[in-house]
Short mmCIF file of C-alpha atoms and ligand atoms in Angstrom, two decimals:
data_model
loop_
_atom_site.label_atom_id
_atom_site.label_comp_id
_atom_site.label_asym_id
_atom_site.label_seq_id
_atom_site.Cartn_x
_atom_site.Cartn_y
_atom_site.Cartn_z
CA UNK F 21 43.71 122.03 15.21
CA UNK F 22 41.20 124.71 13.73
CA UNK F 23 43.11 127.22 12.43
CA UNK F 24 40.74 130.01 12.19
CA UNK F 25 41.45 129.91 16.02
CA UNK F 26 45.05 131.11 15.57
CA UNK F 27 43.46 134.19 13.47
CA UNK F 28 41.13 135.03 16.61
CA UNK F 29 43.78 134.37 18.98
CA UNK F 30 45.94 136.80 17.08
CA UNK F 31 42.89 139.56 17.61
CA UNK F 32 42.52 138.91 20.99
CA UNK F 33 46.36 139.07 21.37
CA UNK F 34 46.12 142.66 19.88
CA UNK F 35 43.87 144.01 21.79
CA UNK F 36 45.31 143.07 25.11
CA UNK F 37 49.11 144.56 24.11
CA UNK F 38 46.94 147.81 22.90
CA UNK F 39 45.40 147.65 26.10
CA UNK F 40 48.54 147.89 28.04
CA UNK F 41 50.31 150.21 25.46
CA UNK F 42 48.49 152.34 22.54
CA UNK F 43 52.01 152.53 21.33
CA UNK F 44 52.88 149.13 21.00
CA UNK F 45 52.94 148.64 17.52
CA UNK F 46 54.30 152.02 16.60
CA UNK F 47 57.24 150.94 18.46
CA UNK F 48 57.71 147.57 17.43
CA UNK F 49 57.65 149.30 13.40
CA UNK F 50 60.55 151.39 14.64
CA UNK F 51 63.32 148.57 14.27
CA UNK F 52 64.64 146.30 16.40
CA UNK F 53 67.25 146.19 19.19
CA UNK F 54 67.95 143.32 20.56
CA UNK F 55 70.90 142.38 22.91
CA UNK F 56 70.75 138.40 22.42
CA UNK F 57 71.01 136.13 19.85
CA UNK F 58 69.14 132.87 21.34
CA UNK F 59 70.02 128.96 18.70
CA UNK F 60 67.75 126.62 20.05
CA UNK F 61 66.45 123.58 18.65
CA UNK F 62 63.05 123.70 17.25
CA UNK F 63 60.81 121.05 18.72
CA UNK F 64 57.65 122.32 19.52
CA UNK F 65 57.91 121.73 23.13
CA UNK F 66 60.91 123.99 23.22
CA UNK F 67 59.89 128.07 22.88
CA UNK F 68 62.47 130.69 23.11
CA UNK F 69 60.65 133.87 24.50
CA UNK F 70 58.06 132.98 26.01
CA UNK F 71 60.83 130.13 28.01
CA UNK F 72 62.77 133.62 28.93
CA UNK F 73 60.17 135.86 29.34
CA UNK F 74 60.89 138.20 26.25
CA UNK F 75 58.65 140.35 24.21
CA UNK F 76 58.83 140.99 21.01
CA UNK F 77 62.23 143.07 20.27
CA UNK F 78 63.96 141.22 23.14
CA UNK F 79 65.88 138.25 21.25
CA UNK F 80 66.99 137.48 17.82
CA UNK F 81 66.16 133.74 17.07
CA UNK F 82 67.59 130.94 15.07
CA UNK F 83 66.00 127.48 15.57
CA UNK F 84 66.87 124.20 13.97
CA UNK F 85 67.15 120.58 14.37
CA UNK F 86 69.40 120.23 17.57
CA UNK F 87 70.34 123.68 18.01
CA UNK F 88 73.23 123.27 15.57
CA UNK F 89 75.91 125.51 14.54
CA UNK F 90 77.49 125.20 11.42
CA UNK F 91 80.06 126.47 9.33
CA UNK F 92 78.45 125.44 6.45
CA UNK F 93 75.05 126.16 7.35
CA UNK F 94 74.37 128.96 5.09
CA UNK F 95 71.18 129.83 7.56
CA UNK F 96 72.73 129.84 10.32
CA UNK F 97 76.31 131.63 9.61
CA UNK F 98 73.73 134.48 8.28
CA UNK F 99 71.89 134.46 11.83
CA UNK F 100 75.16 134.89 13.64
CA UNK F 101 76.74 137.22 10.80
CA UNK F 102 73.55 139.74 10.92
CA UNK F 103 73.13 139.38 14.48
CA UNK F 104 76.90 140.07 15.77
CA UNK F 105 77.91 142.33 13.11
CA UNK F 106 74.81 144.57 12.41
CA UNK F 107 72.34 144.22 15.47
CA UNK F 108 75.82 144.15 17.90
CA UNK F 109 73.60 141.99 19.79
CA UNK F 110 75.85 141.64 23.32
CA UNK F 111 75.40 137.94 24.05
CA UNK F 112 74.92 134.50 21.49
CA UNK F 113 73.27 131.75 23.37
CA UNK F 114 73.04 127.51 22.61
CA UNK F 115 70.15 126.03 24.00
CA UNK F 116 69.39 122.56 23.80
CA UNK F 117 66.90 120.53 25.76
CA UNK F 118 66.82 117.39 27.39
CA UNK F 119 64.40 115.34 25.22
CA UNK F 120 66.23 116.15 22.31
CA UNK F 121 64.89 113.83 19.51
CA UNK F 122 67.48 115.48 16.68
CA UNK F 123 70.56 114.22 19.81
CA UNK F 124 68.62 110.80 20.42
CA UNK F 125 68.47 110.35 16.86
CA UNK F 126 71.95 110.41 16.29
CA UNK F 127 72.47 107.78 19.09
CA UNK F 128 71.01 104.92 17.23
CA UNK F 129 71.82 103.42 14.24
CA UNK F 130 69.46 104.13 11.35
CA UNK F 131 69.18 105.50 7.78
CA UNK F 132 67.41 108.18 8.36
CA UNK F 133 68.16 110.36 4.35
CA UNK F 134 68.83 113.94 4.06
CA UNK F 135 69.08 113.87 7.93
CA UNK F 136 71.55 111.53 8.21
CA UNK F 137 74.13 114.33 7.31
CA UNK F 138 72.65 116.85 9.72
CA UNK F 139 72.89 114.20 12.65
CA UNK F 140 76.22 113.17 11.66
CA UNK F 141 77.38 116.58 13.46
CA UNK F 142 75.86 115.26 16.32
CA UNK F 143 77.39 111.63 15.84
CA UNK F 144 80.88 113.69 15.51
CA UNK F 145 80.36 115.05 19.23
CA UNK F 146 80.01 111.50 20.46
CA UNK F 147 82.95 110.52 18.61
CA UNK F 148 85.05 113.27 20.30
CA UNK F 149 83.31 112.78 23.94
CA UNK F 150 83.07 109.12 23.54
CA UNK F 151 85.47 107.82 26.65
CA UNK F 152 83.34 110.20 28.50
CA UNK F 153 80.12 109.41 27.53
CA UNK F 154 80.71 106.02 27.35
CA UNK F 155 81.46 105.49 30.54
CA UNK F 156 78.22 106.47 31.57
CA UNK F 157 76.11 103.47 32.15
CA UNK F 158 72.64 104.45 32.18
CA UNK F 159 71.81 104.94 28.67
CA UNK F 160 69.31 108.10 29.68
CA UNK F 161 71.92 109.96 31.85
CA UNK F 162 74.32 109.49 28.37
CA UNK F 163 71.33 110.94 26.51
CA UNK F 164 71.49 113.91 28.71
CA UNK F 165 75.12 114.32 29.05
CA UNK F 166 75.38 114.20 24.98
CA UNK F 167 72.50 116.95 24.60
CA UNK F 168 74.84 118.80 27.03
CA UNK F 169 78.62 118.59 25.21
CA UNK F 170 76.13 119.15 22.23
CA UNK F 171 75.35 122.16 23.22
CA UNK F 172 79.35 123.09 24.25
CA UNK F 173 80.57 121.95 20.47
CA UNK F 174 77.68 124.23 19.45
CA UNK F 175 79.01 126.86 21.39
CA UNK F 176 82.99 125.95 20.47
CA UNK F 177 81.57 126.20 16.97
CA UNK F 178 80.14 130.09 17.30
CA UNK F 179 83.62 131.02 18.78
CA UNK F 180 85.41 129.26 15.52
CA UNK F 181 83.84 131.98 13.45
CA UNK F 182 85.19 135.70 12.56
CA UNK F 183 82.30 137.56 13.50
CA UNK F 184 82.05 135.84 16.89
CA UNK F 185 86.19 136.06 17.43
CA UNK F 186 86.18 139.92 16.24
CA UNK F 187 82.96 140.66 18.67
CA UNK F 188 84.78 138.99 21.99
CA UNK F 189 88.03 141.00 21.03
CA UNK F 190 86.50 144.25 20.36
CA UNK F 191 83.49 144.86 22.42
CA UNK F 192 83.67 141.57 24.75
CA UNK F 193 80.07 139.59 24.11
CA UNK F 194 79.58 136.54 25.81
CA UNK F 195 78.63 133.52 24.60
CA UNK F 196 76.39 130.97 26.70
CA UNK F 197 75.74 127.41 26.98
CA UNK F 198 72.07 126.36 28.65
CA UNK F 199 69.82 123.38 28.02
CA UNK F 200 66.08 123.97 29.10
CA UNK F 201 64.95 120.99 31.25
CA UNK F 202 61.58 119.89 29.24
CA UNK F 203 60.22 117.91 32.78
CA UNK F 204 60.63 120.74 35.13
CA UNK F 205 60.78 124.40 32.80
CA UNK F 206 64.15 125.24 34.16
CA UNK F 207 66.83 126.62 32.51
CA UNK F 208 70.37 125.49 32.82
CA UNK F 209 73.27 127.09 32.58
CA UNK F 210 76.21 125.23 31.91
CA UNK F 211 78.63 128.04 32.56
CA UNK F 212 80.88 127.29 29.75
CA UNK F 213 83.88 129.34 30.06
CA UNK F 214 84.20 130.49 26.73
CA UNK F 215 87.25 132.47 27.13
CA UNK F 216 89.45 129.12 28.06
CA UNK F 217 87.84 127.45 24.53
CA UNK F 218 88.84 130.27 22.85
CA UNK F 219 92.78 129.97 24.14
CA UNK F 220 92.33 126.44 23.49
CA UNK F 221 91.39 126.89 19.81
CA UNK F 222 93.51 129.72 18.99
CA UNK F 223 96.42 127.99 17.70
CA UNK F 224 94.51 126.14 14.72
CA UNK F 225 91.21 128.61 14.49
CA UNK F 226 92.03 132.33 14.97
CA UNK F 227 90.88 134.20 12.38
CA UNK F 228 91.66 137.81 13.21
CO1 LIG T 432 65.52 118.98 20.07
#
């Protein structure tokens, strides 16, 4: 990859938003606004505006191995902190992807160092899905079905914090569960009733 092409793409990338709006930029130096928080996983297959059709402004991102959320993520707590609390952002979305080498990682069993403790979070969502999952025979349909409850632990996860918990209370944001089909572009969503997860979890992780 040349990289001086990024710096002309960049021009060229200018001059066509100027082209549709003088303004552009003078707005986009005003602040930002946006209603959703989008955790996705950050292979490079796997965008998150351009997979939505956002602009600039449009989504706050976090990206990481997996799409992971967690508590002890210092990262990623701050994300969800700055983006529920301070940008009131109206809806926190999990997307993973089908493909997922972070979730096929964790299927097989290797030392893989410092990411061994990262994928062990993933290895824990086997371990609580496992009659499920292993009842699936075909070993890519189990794939898929893991990047899936992945991505509803994720979400289980975001509703086990304060700021999430405080946000669904007081101003009722929505928290959303899709995986992003690498073979076709579409995007999923797994309509995970958040609401019922929340009842479920209340006894042992209600915070407010
Ligand atoms: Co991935």
């Amino acid at each position: 990859m040349d990289l001086s092409q990024v710096f002309s793409n960049n021009k060229k990338w200018i001059k066509d938003k100027l082209t549709n709006d003088a303004h552009y930029f003078e707005h986009l130096g005003q602040g930002q606004n946006p209603e959703l928080l989008f955790i996705g996983c950050s292979d490079s297959r796997v965008t998150a505006e351009e997979l939505m059709g956002l602009g600039p402004g449009e989504a706050f991102v976090h990206r990481n191995i997996a799409n992971m959320v967690s508590a002890i993520d210092l990262n990623a707590m701050s994300v969800v902190e700055y983006a529920v609390v301070h940008l009131k952002v109206n809806h926190v979305v999990v997307c993973g992807h089908y493909a997922c080498g972070g979730v096929k990682a964790a299927m097989q069993s290797a030392d893989l160092g410092i990411l061994n403790p990262w994928l062990r979070n993933i290895r824990d969502v086997y371990r609580l899905h496992k009659t499920e999952l292993n009842a699936i025979e075909c070993e890519d349909k189990r794939y898929d079905r893991l990047v899936e409850l992945n991505v509803k632990e994720q979400c289980v996860n975001l509703i086990k914090t304060a700021a999430v918990q405080k946000a669904i209370r007081e101003r009722g944001i929505k928290v959303h569960g899709w995986v992003f089909d690498i073979n076709t572009g579409k995007l999923i969503d797994l309509k995970i009733d958040f609401e019922s997860f929340l009842e479920d979890i209340r006894e042992i992780y209600h915070l407010d």
